[in-house]
CSV table of C-alpha atoms in Angstrom, one decimal:
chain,number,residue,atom,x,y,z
A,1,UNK,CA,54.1,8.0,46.4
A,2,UNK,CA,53.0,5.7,43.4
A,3,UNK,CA,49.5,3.9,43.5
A,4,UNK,CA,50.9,1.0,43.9
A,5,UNK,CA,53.5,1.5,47.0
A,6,UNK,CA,50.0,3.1,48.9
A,7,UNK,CA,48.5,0.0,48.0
A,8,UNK,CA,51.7,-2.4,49.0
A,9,UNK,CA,51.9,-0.4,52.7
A,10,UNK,CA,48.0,-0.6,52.8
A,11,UNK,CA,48.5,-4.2,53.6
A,12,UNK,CA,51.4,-4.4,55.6
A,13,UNK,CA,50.1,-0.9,58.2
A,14,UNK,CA,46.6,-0.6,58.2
A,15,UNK,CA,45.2,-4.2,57.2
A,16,UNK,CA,47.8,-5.7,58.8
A,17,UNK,CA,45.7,-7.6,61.1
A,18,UNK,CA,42.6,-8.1,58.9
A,19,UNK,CA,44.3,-9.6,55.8
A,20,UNK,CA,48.8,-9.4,55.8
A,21,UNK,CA,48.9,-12.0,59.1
A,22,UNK,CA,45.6,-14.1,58.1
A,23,UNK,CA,47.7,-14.4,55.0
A,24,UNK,CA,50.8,-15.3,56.6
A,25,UNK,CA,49.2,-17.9,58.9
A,26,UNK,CA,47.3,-19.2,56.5
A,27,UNK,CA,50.6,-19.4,54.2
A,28,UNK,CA,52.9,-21.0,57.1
A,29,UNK,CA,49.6,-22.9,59.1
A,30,UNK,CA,49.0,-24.9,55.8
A,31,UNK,CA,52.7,-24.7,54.4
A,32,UNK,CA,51.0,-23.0,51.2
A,33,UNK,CA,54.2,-21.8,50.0
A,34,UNK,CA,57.6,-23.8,50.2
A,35,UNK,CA,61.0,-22.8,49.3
A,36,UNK,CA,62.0,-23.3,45.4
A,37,UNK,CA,58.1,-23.4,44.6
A,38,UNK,CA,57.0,-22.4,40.9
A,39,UNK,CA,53.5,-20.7,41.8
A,40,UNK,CA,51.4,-19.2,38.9
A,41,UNK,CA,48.9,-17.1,40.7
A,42,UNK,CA,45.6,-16.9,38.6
A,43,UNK,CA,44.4,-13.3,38.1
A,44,UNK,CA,40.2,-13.3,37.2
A,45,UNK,CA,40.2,-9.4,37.1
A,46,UNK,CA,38.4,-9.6,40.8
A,47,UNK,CA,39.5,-8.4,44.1
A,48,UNK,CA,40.2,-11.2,45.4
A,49,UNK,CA,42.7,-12.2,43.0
A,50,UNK,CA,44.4,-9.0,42.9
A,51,UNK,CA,44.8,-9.0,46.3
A,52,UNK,CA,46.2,-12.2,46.4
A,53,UNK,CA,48.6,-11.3,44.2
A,54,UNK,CA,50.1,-8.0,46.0
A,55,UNK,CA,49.7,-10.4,49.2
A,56,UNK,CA,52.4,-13.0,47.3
A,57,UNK,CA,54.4,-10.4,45.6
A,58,UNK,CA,55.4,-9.1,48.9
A,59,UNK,CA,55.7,-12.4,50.9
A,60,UNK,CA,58.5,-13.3,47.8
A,61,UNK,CA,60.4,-9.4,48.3
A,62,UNK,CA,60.3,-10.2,52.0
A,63,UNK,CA,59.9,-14.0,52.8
A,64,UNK,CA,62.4,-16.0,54.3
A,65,UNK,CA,63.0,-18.2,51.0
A,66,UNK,CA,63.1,-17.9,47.2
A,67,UNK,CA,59.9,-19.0,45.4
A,68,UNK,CA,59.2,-18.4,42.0
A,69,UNK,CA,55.9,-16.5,40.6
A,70,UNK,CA,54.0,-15.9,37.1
A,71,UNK,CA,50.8,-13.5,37.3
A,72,UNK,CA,48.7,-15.1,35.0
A,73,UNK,CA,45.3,-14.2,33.6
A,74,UNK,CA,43.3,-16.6,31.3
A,75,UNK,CA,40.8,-14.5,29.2
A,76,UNK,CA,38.2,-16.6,28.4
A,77,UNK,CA,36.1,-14.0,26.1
A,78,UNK,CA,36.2,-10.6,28.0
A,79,UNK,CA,34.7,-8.1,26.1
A,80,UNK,CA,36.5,-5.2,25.2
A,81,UNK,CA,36.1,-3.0,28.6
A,82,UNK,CA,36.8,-5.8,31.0
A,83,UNK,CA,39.8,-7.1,29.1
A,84,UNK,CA,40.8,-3.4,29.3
A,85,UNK,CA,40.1,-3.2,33.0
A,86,UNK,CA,42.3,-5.5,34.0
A,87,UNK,CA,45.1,-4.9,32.2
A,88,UNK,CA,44.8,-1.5,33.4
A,89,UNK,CA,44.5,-2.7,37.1
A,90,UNK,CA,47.5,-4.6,36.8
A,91,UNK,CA,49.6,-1.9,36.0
A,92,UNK,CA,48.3,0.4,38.3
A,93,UNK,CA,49.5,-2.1,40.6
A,94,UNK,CA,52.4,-3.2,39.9
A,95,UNK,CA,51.6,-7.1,38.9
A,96,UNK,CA,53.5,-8.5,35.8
A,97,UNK,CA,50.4,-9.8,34.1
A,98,UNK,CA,50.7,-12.6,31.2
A,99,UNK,CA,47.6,-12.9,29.3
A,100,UNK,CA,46.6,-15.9,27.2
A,101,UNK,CA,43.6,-16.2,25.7
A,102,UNK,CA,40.6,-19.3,25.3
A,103,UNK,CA,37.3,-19.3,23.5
A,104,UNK,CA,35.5,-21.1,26.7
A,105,UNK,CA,32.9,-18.1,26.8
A,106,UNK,CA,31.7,-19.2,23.6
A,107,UNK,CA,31.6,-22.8,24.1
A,108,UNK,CA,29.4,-22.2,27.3
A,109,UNK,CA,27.2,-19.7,25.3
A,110,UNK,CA,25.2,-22.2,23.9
A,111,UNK,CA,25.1,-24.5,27.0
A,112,UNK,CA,21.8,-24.3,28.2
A,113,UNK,CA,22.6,-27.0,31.6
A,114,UNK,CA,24.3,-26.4,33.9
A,115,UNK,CA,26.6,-23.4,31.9
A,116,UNK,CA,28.8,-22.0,35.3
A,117,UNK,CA,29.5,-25.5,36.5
A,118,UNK,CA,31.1,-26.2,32.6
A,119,UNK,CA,32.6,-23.0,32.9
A,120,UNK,CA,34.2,-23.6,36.0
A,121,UNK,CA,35.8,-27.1,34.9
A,122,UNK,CA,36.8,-25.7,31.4
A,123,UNK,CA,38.8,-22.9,32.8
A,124,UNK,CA,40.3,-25.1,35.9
A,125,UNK,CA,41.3,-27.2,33.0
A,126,UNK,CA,42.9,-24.7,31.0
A,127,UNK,CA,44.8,-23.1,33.9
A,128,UNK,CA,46.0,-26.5,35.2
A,129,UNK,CA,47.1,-27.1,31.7
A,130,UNK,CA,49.3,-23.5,30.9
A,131,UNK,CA,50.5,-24.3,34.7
A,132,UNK,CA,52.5,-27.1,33.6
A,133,UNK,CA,53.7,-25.7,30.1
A,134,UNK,CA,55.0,-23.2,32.8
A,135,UNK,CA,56.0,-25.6,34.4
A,136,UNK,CA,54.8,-24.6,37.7
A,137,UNK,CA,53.9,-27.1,40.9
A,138,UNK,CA,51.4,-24.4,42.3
A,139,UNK,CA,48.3,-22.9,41.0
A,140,UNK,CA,47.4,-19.8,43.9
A,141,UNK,CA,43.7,-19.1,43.8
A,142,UNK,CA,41.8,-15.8,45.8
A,143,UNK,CA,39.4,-18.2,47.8
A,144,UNK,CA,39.0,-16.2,51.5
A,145,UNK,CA,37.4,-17.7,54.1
A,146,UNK,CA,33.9,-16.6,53.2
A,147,UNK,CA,33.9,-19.0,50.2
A,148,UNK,CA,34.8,-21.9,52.5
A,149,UNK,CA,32.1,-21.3,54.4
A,150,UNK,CA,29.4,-20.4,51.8
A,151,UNK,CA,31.1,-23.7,50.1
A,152,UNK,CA,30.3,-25.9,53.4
A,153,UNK,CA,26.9,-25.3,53.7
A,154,UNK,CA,26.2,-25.1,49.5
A,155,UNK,CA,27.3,-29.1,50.4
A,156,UNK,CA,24.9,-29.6,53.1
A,157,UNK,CA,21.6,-28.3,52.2
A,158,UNK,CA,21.9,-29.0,48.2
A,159,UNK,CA,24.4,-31.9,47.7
A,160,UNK,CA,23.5,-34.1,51.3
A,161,UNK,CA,27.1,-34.0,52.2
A,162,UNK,CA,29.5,-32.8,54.5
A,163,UNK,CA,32.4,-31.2,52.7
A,164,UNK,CA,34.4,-27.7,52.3
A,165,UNK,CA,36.9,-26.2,50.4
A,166,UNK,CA,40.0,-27.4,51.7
A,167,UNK,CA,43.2,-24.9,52.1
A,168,UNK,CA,45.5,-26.5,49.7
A,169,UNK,CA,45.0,-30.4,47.6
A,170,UNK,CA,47.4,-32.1,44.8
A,171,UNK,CA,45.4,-32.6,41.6
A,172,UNK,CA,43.5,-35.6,40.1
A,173,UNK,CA,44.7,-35.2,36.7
A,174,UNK,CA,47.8,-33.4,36.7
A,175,UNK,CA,50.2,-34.9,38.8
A,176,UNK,CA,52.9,-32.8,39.8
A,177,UNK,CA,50.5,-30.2,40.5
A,178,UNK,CA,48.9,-28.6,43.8
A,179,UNK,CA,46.1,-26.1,43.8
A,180,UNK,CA,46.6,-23.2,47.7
A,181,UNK,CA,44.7,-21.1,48.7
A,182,UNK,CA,46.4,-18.3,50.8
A,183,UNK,CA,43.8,-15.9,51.4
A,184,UNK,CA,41.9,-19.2,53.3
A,185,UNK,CA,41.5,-17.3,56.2
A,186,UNK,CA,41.0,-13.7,55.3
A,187,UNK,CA,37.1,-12.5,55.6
A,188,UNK,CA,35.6,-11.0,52.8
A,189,UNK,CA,34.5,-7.6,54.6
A,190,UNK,CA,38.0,-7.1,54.8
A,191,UNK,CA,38.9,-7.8,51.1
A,192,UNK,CA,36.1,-5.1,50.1
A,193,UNK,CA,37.7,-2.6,53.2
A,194,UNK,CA,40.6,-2.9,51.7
A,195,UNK,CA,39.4,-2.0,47.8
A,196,UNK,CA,37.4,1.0,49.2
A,197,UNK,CA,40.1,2.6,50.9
A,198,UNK,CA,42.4,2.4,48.4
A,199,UNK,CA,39.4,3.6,46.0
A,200,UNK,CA,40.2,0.6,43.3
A,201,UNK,CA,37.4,-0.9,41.0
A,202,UNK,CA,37.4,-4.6,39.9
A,203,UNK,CA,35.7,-7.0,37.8
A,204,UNK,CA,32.9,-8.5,39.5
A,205,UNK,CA,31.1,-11.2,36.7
A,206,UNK,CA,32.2,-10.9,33.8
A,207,UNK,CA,30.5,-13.6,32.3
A,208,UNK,CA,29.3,-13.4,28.7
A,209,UNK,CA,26.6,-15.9,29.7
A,210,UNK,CA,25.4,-13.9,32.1
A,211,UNK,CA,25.5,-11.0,29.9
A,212,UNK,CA,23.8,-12.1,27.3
A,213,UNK,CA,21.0,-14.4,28.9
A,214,UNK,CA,20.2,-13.5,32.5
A,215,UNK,CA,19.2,-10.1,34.4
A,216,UNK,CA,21.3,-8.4,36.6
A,217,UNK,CA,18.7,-10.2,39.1
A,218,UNK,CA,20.7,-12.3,41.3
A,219,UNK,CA,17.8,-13.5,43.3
A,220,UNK,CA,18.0,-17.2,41.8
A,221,UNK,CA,21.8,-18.1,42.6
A,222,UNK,CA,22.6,-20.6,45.5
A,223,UNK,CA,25.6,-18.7,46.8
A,224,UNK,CA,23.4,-15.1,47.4
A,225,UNK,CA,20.7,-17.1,49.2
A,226,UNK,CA,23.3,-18.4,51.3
A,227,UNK,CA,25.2,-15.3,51.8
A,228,UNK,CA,21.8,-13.9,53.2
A,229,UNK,CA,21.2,-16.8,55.4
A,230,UNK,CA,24.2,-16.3,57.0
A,231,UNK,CA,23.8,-12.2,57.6
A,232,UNK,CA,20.3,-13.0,59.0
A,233,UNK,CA,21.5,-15.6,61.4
A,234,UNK,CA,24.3,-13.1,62.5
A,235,UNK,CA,21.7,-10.8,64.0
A,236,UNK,CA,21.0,-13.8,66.4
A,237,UNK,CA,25.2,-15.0,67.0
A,238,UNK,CA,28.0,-12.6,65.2
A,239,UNK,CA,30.3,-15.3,65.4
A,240,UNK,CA,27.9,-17.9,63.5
A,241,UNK,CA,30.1,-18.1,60.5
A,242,UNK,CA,33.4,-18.4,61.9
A,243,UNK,CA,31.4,-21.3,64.2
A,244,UNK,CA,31.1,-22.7,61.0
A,245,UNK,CA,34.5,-22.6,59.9
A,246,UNK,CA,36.3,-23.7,62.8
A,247,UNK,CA,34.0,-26.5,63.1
A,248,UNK,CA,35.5,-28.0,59.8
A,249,UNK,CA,38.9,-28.3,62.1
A,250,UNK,CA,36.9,-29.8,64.8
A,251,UNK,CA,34.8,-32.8,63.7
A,252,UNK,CA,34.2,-35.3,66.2
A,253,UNK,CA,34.2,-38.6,64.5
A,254,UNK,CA,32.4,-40.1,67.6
A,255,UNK,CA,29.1,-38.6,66.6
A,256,UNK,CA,29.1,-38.8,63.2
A,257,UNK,CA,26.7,-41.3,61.1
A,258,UNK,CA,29.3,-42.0,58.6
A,259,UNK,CA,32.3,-40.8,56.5
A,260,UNK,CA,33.7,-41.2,53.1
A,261,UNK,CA,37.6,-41.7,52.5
A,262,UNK,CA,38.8,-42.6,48.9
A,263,UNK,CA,35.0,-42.2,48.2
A,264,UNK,CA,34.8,-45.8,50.3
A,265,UNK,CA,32.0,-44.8,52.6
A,266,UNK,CA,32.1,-46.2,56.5
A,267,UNK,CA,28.6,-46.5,58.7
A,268,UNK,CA,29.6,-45.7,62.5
A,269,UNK,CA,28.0,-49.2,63.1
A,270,UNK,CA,31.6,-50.9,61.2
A,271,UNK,CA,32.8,-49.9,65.1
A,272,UNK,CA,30.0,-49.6,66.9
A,273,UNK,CA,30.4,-52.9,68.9
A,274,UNK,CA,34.0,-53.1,69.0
């Protein structure tokens, strides 16, 4: 059997209840994917996204409607082996790449403030913009459920605010466009499960920043410190984290101090009285 038919009935038999029906519900739950949709699912080179993409190339062989796909992977200054990697990856696989290169690796370079958040907005930017000259209504990102709730709490103890990363929203400045996420409710563990028995190697960062200016010492980034705040407070609760997700579908608006909508914020006491 090919690689990529193992890796296709990976999904579907053995992680069938891990990641193929999280995807599914996520997909149908959130009404991610709609019939005559234009989707362009953006391939990093990570696991994530290459999971994603097998997920959505067999929802579209097998799904109930007709969608339309493009596999798309921005390269924003891979260096030679990386660039290799994933074009290598997606033909073991099976994915119908289309590369398209940017120079935003080299514009961040010589950022010295604040260089992933400007990296981050430069290559949503780019993507949203080669979306519409293929002109797509969907952008499919590999967010799982871990990012949402690493996300969440990022909010609270460093911005003061009460947010996550939602499952699907329609874009500030592209209209026409929607940004899902389908693997919302798949757990990382199970991502990584699912590389390891199927013995695949990704990208993990392949930043040229990072590269060229940091250690492999990840001991000063946000999102590790809160990873290891959550495995510690598992030891105490082992459902602590999915607490925290499904607590972002439950807020009780009674017993909150105030909310923002349309960045209009609201004190409880506006109702207090009434």
């Amino acid at each position: 059997m090919e690689k990529y038919k193992e890796v296709e009935r990976s999904i579907i038999k053995r992680f069938r209840k891990d990641i193929w029906a999280k995807f599914v519900c996520a997909v149908q739950e959130y009404k991610l994917i709609e019939e005559n949709d234009n989707i362009m699912v953006c391939i990093s080179g990570g696991k994530d996204s290459f999971l994603l993409a097998k997920c959505i190339q067999e929802i579209q062989a097998h799904g109930k409607f007709p969608f339309n796909v493009h596999y798309v992977c921005m390269d924003p200054g891979y260096n030679e082996k990386n660039r290799k990697l994933i074009e290598e990856n997606a033909k073991l696989l099976n994915i119908p790449i289309e590369i398209f290169e940017s120079d935003i690796f080299d514009v961040v370079v010589k950022q010295e403030k604040s260089p992933c958040y400007l990296c981050a907005r430069m290559r949503r930017g780019c993507l949203y913009n080669h979306a519409k000259e293929l002109g797509c209504n969907k952008i499919a990102l590999g967010h799982h459920m871990d990012d949402v709730i690493e996300t969440t709490l990022l909010s609270m103890f460093y911005g003061a605010e009460l947010k996550t990363m939602m499952p699907k929203l329609h874009s500030e400045n592209f209209d026409g466009l929607e940004l899902i996420r389908p693997l919302y409710m798949v757990r990382e563990e199970d991502v990584i499960s699912w590389k390891n028995y199927n013995d695949l190697t990704f990208l993990n960062c392949a930043c040229k920043f990072t590269e060229e200016n940091y250690t492999k010492d990840e001991t000063n980034s946000k999102r590790i410190e809160i990873k290891r705040l959550i495995k510690e407070l598992r030891k105490n609760n082992d459902r602590v984290d999915y607490n925290i997700f499904k607590a972002l579908d439950n807020v009780n608006l009674d017993c909150v101090l105030g909310t923002k909508v349309n960045r209009e914020y609201k004190s409880f006491l506006e109702d207090y009285d009434k």
